[in-house]
GROMACS .gro file of N, CA and C in nm:
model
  489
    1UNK      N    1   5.731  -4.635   5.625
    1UNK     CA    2   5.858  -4.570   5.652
    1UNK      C    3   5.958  -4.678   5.694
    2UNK      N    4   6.099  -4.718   5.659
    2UNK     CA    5   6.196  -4.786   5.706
    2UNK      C    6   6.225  -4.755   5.826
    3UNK      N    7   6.226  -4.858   5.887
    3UNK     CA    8   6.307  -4.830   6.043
    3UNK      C    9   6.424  -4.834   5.986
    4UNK      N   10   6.509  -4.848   5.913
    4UNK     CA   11   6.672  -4.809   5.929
    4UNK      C   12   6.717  -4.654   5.879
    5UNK      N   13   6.575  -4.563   5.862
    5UNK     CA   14   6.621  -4.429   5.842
    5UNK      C   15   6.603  -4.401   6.003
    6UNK      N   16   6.705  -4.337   6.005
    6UNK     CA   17   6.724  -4.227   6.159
    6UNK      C   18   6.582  -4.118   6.171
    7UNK      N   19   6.506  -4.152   6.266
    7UNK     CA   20   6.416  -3.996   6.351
    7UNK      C   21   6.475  -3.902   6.318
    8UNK      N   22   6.442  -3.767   6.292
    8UNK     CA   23   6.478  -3.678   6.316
    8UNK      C   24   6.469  -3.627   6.493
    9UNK      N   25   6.587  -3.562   6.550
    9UNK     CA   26   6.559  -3.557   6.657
    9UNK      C   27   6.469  -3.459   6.738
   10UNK      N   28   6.389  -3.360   6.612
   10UNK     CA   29   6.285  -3.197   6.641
   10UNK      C   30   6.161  -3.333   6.568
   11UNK      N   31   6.160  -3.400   6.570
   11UNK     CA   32   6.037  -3.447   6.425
   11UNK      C   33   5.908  -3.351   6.500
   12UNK      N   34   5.827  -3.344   6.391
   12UNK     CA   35   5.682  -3.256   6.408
   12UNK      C   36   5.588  -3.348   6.343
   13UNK      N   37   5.505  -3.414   6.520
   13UNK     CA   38   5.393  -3.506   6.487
   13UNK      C   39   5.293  -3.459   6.428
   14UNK      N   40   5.231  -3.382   6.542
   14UNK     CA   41   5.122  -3.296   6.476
   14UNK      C   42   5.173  -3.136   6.416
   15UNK      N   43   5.084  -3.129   6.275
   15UNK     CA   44   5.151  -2.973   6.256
   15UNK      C   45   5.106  -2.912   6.282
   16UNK      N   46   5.227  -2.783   6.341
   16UNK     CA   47   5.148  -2.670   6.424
   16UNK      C   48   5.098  -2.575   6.355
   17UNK      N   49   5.036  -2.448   6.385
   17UNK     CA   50   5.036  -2.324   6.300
   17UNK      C   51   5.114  -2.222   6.405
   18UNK      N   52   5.190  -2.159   6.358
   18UNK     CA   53   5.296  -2.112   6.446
   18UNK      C   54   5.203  -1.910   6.412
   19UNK      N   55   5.197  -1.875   6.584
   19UNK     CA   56   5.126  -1.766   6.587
   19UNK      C   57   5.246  -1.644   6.570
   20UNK      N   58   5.195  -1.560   6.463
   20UNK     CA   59   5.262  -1.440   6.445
   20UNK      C   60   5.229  -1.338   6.514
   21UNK      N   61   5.371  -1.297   6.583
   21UNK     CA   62   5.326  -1.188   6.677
   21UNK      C   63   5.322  -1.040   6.599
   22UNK      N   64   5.234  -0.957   6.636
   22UNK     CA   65   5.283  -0.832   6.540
   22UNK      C   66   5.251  -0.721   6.681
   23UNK      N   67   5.352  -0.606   6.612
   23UNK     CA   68   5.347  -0.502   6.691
   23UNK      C   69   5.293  -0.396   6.647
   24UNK      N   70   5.189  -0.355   6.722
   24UNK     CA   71   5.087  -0.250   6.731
   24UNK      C   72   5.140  -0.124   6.634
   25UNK      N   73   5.242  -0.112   6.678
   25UNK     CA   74   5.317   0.005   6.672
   25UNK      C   75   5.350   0.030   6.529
   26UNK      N   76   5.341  -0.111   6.447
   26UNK     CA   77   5.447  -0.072   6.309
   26UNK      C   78   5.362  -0.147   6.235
   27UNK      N   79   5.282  -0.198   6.278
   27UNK     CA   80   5.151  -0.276   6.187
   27UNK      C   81   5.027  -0.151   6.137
   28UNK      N   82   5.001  -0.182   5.989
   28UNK     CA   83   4.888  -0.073   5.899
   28UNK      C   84   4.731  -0.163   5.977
   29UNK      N   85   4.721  -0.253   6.015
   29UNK     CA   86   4.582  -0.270   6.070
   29UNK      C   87   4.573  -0.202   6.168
   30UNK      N   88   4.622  -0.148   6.259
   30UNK     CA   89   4.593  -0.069   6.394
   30UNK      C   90   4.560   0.068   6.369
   31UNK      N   91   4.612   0.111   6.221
   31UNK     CA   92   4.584   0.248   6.200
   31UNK      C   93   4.703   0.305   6.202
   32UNK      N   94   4.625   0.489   6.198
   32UNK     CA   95   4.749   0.581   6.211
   32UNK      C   96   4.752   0.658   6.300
   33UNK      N   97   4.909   0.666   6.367
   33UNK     CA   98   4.892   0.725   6.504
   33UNK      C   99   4.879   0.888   6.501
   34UNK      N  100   4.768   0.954   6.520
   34UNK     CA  101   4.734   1.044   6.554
   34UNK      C  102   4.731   1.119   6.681
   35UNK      N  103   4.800   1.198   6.778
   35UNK     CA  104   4.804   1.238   6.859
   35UNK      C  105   4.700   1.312   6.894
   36UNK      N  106   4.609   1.383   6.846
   36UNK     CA  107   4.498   1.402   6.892
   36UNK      C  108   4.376   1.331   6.922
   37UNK      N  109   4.347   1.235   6.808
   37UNK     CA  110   4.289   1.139   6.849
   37UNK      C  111   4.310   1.051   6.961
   38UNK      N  112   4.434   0.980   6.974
   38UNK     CA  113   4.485   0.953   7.083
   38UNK      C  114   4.475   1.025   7.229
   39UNK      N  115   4.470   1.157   7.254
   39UNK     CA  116   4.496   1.221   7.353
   39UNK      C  117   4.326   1.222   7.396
   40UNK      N  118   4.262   1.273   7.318
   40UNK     CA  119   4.094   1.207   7.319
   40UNK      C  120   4.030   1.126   7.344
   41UNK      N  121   4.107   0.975   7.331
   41UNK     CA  122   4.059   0.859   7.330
   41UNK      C  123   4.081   0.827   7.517
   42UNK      N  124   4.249   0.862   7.512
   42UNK     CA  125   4.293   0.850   7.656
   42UNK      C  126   4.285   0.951   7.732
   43UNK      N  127   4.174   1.045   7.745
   43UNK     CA  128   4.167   1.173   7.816
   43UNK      C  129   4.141   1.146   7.970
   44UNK      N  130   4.058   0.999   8.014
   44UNK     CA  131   4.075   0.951   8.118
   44UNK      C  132   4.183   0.959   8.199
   45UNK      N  133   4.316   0.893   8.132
   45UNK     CA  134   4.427   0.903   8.223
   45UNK      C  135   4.499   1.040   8.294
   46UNK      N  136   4.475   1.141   8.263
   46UNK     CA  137   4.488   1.258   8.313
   46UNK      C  138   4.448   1.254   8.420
   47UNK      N  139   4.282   1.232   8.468
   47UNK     CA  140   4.241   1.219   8.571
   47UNK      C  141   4.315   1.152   8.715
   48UNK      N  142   4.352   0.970   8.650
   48UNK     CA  143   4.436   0.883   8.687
   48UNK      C  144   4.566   0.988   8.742
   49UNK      N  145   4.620   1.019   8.663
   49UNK     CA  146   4.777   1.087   8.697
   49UNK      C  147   4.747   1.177   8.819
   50UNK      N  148   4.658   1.260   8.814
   50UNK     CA  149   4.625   1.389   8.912
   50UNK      C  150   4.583   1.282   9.009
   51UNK      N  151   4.537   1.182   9.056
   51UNK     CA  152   4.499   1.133   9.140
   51UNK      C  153   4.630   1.074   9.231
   52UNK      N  154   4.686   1.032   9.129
   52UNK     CA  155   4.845   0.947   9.187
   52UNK      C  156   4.952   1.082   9.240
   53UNK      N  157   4.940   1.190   9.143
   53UNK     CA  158   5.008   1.244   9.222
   53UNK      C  159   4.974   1.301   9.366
   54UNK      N  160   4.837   1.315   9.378
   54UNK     CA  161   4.791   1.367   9.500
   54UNK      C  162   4.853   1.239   9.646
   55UNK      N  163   4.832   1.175   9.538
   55UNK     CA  164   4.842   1.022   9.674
   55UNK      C  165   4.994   1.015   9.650
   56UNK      N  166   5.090   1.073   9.611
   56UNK     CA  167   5.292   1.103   9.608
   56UNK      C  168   5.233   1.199   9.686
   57UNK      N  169   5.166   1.266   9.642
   57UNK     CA  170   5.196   1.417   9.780
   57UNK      C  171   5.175   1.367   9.933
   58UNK      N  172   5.055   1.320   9.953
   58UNK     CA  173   5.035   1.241  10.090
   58UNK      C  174   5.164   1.162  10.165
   59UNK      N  175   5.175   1.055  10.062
   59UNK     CA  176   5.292   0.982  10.099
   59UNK      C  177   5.408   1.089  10.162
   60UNK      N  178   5.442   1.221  10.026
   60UNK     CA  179   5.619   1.299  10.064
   60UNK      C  180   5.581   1.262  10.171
   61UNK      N  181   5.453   1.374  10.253
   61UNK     CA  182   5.421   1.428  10.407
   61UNK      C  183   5.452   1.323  10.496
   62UNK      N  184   5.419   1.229  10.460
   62UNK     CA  185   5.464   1.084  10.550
   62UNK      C  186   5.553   1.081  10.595
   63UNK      N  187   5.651   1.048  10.460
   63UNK     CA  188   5.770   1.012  10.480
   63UNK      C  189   5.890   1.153  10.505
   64UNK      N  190   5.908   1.186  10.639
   64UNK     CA  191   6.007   1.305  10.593
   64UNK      C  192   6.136   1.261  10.590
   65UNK      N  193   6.222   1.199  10.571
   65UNK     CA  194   6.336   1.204  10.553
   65UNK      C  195   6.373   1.094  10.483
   66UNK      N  196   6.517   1.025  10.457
   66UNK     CA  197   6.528   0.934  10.416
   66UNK      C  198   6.533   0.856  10.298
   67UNK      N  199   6.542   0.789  10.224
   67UNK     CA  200   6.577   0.703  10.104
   67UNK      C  201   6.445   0.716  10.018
   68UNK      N  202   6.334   0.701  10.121
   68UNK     CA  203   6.223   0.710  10.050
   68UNK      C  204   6.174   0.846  10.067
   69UNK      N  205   6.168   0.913  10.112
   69UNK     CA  206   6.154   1.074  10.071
   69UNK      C  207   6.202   1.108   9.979
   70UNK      N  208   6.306   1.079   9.939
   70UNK     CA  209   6.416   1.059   9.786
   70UNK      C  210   6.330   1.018   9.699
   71UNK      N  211   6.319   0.912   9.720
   71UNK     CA  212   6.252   0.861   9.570
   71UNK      C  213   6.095   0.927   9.572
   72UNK      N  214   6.028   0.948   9.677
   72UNK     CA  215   5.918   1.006   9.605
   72UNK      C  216   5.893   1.186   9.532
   73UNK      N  217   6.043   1.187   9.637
   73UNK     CA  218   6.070   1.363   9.560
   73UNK      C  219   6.074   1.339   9.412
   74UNK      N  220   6.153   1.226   9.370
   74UNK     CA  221   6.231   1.204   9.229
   74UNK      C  222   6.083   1.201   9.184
   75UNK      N  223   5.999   1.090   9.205
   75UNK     CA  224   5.864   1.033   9.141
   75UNK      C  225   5.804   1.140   9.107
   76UNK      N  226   5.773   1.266   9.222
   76UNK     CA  227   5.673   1.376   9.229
   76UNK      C  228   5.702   1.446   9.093
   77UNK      N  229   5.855   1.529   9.084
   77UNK     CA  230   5.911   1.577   9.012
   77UNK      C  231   5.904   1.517   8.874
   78UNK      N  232   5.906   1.436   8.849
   78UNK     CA  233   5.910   1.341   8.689
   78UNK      C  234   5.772   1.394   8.670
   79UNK      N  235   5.681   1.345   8.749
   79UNK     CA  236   5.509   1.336   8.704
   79UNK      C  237   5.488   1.519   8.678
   80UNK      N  238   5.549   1.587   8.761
   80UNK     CA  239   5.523   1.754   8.757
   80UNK      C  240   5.585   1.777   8.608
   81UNK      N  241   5.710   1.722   8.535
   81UNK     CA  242   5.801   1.749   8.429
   81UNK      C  243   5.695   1.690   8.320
   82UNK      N  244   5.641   1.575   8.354
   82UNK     CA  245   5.587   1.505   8.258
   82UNK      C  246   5.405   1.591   8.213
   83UNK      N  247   5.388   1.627   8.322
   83UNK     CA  248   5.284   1.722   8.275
   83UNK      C  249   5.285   1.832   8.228
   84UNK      N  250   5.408   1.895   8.304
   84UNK     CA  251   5.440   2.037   8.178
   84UNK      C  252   5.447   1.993   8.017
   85UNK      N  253   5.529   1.898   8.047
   85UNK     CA  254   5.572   1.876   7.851
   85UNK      C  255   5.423   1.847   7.793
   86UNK      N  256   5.371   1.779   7.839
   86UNK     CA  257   5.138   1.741   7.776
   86UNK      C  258   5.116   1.916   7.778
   87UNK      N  259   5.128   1.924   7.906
   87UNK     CA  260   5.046   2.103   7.860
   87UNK      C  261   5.143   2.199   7.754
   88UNK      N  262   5.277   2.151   7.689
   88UNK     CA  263   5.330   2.227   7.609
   88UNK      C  264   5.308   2.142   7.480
   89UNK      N  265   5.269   2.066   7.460
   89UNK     CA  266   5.237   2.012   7.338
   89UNK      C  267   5.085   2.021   7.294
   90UNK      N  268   5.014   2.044   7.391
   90UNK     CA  269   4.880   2.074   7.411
   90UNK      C  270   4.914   2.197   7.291
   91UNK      N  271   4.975   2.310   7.360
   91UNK     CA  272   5.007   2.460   7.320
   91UNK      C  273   4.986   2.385   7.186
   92UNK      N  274   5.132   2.348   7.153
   92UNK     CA  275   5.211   2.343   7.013
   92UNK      C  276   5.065   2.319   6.942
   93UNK      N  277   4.983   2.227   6.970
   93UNK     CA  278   4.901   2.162   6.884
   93UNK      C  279   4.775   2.281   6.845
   94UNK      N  280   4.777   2.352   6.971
   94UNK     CA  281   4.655   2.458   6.956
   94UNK      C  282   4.738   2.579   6.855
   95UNK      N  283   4.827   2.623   6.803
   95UNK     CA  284   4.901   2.673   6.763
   95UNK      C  285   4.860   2.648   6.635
   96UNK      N  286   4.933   2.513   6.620
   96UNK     CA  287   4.939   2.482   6.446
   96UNK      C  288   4.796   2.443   6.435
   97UNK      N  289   4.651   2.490   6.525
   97UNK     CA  290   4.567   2.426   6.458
   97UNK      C  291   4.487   2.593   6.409
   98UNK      N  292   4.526   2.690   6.488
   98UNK     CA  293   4.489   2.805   6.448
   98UNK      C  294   4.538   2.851   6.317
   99UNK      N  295   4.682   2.805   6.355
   99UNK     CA  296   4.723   2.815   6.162
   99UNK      C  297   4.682   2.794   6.109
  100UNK      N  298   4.624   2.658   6.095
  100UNK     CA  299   4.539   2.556   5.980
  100UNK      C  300   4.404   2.644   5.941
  101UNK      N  301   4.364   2.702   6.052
  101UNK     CA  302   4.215   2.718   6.072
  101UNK      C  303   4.251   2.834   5.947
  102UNK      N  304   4.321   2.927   6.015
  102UNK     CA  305   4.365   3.051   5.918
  102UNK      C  306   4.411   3.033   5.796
  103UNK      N  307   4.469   2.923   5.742
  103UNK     CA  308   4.511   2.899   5.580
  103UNK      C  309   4.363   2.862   5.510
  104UNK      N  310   4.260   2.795   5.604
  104UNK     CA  311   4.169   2.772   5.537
  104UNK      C  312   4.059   2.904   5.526
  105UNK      N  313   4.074   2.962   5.637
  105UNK     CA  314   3.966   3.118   5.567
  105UNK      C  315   4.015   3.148   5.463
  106UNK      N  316   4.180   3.187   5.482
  106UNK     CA  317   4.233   3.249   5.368
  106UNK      C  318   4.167   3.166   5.223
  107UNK      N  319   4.191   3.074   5.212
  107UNK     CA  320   4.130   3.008   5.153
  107UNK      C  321   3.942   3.024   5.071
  108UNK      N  322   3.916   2.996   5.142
  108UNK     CA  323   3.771   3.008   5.166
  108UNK      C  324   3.774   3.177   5.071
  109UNK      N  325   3.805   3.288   5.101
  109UNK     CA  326   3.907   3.412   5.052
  109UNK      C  327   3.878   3.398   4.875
  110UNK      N  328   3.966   3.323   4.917
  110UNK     CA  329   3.977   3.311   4.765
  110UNK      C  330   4.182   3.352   4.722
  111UNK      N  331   4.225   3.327   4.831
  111UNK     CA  332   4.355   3.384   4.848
  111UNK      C  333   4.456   3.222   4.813
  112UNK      N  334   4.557   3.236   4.782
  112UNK     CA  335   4.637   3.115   4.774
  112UNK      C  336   4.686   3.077   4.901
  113UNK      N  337   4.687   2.929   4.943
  113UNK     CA  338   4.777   2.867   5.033
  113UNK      C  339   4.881   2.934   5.079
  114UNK      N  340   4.919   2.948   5.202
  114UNK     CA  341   5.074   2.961   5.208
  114UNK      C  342   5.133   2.924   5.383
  115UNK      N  343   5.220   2.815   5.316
  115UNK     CA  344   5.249   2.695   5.425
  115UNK      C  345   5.349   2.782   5.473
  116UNK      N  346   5.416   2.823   5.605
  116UNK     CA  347   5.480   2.860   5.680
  116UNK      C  348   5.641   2.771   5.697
  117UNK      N  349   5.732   2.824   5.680
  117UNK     CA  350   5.897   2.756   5.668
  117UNK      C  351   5.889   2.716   5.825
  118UNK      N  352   6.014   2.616   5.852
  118UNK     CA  353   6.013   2.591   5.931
  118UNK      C  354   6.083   2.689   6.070
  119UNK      N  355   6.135   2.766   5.990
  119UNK     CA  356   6.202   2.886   6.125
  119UNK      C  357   6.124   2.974   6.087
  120UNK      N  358   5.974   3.017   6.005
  120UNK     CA  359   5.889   3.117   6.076
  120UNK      C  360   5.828   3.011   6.142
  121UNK      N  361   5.799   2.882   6.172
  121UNK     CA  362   5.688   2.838   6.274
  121UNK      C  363   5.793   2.865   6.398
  122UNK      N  364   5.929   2.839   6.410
  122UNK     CA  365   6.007   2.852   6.519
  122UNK      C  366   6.034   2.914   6.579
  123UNK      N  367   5.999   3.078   6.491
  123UNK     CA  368   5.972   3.218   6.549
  123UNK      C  369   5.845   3.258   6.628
  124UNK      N  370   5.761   3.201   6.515
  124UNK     CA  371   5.582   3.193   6.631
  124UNK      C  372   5.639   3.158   6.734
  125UNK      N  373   5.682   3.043   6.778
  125UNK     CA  374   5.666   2.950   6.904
  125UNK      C  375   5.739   3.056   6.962
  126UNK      N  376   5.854   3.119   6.930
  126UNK     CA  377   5.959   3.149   7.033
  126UNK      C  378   5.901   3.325   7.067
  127UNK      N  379   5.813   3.327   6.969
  127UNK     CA  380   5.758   3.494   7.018
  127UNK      C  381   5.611   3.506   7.134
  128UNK      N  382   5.564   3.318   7.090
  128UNK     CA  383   5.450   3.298   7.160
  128UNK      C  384   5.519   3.280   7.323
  129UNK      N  385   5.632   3.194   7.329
  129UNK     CA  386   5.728   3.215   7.464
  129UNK      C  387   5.779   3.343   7.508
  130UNK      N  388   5.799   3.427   7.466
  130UNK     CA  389   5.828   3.569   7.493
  130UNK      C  390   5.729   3.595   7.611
  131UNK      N  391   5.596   3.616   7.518
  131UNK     CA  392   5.468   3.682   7.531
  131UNK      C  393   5.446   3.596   7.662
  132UNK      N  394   5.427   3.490   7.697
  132UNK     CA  395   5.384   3.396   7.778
  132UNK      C  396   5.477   3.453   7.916
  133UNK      N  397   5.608   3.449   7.890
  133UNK     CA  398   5.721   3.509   8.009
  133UNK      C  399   5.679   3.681   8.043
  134UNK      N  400   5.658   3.729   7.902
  134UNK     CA  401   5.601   3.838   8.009
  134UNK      C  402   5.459   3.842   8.103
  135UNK      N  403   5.366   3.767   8.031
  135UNK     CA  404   5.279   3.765   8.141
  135UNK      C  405   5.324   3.688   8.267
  136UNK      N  406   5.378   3.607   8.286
  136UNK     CA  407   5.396   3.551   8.408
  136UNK      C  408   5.525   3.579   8.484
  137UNK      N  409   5.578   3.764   8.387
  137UNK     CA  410   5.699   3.854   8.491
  137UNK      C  411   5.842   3.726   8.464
  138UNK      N  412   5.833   3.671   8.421
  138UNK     CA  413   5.939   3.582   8.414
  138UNK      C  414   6.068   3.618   8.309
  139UNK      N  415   6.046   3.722   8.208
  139UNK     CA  416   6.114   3.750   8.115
  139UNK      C  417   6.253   3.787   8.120
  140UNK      N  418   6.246   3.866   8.251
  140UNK     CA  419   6.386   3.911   8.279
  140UNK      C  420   6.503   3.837   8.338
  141UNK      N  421   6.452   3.709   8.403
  141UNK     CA  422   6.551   3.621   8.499
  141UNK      C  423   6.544   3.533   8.325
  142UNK      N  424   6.476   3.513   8.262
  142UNK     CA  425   6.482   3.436   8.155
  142UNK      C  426   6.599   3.467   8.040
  143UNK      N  427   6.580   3.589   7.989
  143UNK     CA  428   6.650   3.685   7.957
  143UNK      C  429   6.801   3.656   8.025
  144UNK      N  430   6.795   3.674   8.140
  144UNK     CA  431   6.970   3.690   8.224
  144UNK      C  432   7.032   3.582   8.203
  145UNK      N  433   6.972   3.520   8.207
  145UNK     CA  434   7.039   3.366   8.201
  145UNK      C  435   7.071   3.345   8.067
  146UNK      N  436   6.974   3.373   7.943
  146UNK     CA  437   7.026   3.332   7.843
  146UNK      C  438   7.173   3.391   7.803
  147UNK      N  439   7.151   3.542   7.864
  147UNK     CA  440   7.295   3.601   7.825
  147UNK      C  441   7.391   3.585   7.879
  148UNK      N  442   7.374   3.536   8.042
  148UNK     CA  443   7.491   3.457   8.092
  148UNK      C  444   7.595   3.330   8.001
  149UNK      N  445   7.433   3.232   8.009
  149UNK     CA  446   7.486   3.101   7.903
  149UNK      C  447   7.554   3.130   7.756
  150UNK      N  448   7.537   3.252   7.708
  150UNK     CA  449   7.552   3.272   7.539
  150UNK      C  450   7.701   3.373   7.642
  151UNK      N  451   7.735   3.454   7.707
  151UNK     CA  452   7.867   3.505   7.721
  151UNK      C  453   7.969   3.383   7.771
  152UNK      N  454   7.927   3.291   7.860
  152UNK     CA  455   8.001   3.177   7.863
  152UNK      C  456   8.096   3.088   7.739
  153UNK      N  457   7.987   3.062   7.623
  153UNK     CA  458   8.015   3.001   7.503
  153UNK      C  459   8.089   3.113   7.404
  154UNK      N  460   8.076   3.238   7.451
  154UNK     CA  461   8.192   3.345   7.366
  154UNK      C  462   8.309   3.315   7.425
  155UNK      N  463   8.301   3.329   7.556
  155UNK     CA  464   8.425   3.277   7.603
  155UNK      C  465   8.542   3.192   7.577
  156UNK      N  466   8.442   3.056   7.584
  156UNK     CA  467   8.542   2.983   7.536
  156UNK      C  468   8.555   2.959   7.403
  157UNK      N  469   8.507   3.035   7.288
  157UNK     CA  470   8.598   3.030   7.170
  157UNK      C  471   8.669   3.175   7.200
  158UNK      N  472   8.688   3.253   7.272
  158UNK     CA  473   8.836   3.361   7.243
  158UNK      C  474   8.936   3.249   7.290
  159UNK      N  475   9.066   3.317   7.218
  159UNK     CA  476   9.144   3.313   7.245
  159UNK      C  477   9.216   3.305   7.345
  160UNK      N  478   9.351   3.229   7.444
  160UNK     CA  479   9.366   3.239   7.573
  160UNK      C  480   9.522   3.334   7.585
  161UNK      N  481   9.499   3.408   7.669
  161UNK     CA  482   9.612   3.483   7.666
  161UNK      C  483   9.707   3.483   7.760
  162UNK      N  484   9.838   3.393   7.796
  162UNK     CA  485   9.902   3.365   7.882
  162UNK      C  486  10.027   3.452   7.838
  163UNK      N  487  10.015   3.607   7.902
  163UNK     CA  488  10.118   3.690   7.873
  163UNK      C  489  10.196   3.694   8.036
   0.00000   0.00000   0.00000
């Protein structure tokens, strides 16, 4: 090599192999994300969660007032929100799996397929919520409110009348 050519000032003595990072998430070797499988695999952490929240509950009692009574109200509340939505997707999933189960007797039958639109599955759900509010007497404060919120939004499309 001439010493009167200039170094490069990055030169690369030894060559590297430069490591590719990939993400779990959007990479075909990791598979396909299945939510049941998944919820199966990690059925442990449920346990975990019920444990932590018990030990937020201890703590509220601790702490009664204050900045941190705040935040563990906030904490408690998230983890209580975050478990309703698992036990309502739980539902959803037990739902569409009875469907499934049922297209396949039909099946089995000797009857043709027949896949469900997306506003009759939206009607199941919302008749399976009905049913659910009346058992747990809830139907009627449920009910009031909706017709509160839906006379509100009539409202403000009438007309305003400044006579």
């Amino acid at each position: 090599m001439s010493a009167k050519v200039r170094v490069p000032f990055l030169r690369q003595v030894v060559p590297i192999s430069k490591k590719v990072a990939r993400d779990p998430r959007f990479d075909d070797l990791s598979g396909e994300y299945k939510p049941e499988v998944f919820d199966k695999t990690y059925q442990f952490l449920n346990d975990i969660r019920a444990k932590e929240k018990q030990l937020v509950k201890k703590q509220l009692k601790k702490h009664r007032s204050g900045e941190k009574h705040e935040q563990l109200q906030q904490l408690l509340q998230r983890m209580e929100q975050q478990e309703m939505a698992q036990q309502e997707r739980k539902r959803q999933q037990e739902l569409r799996l009875a469907l499934k189960q049922e297209r396949r007797a039909q099946a089995q039958q000797g009857h043709r397929p027949y896949f469900l639109k997306k506003s009759e599955q939206r009607q199941l759900v919302l008749a399976e919520k009905f049913k659910e509010l009346k058992r747990s007497k809830k139907l009627d404060s449920f009910l009031s409110r909706k017709r509160r919120r839906n006379a509100g939004k009539d409202r403000r499309h009438l007309p305003l009348n400044k006579d």
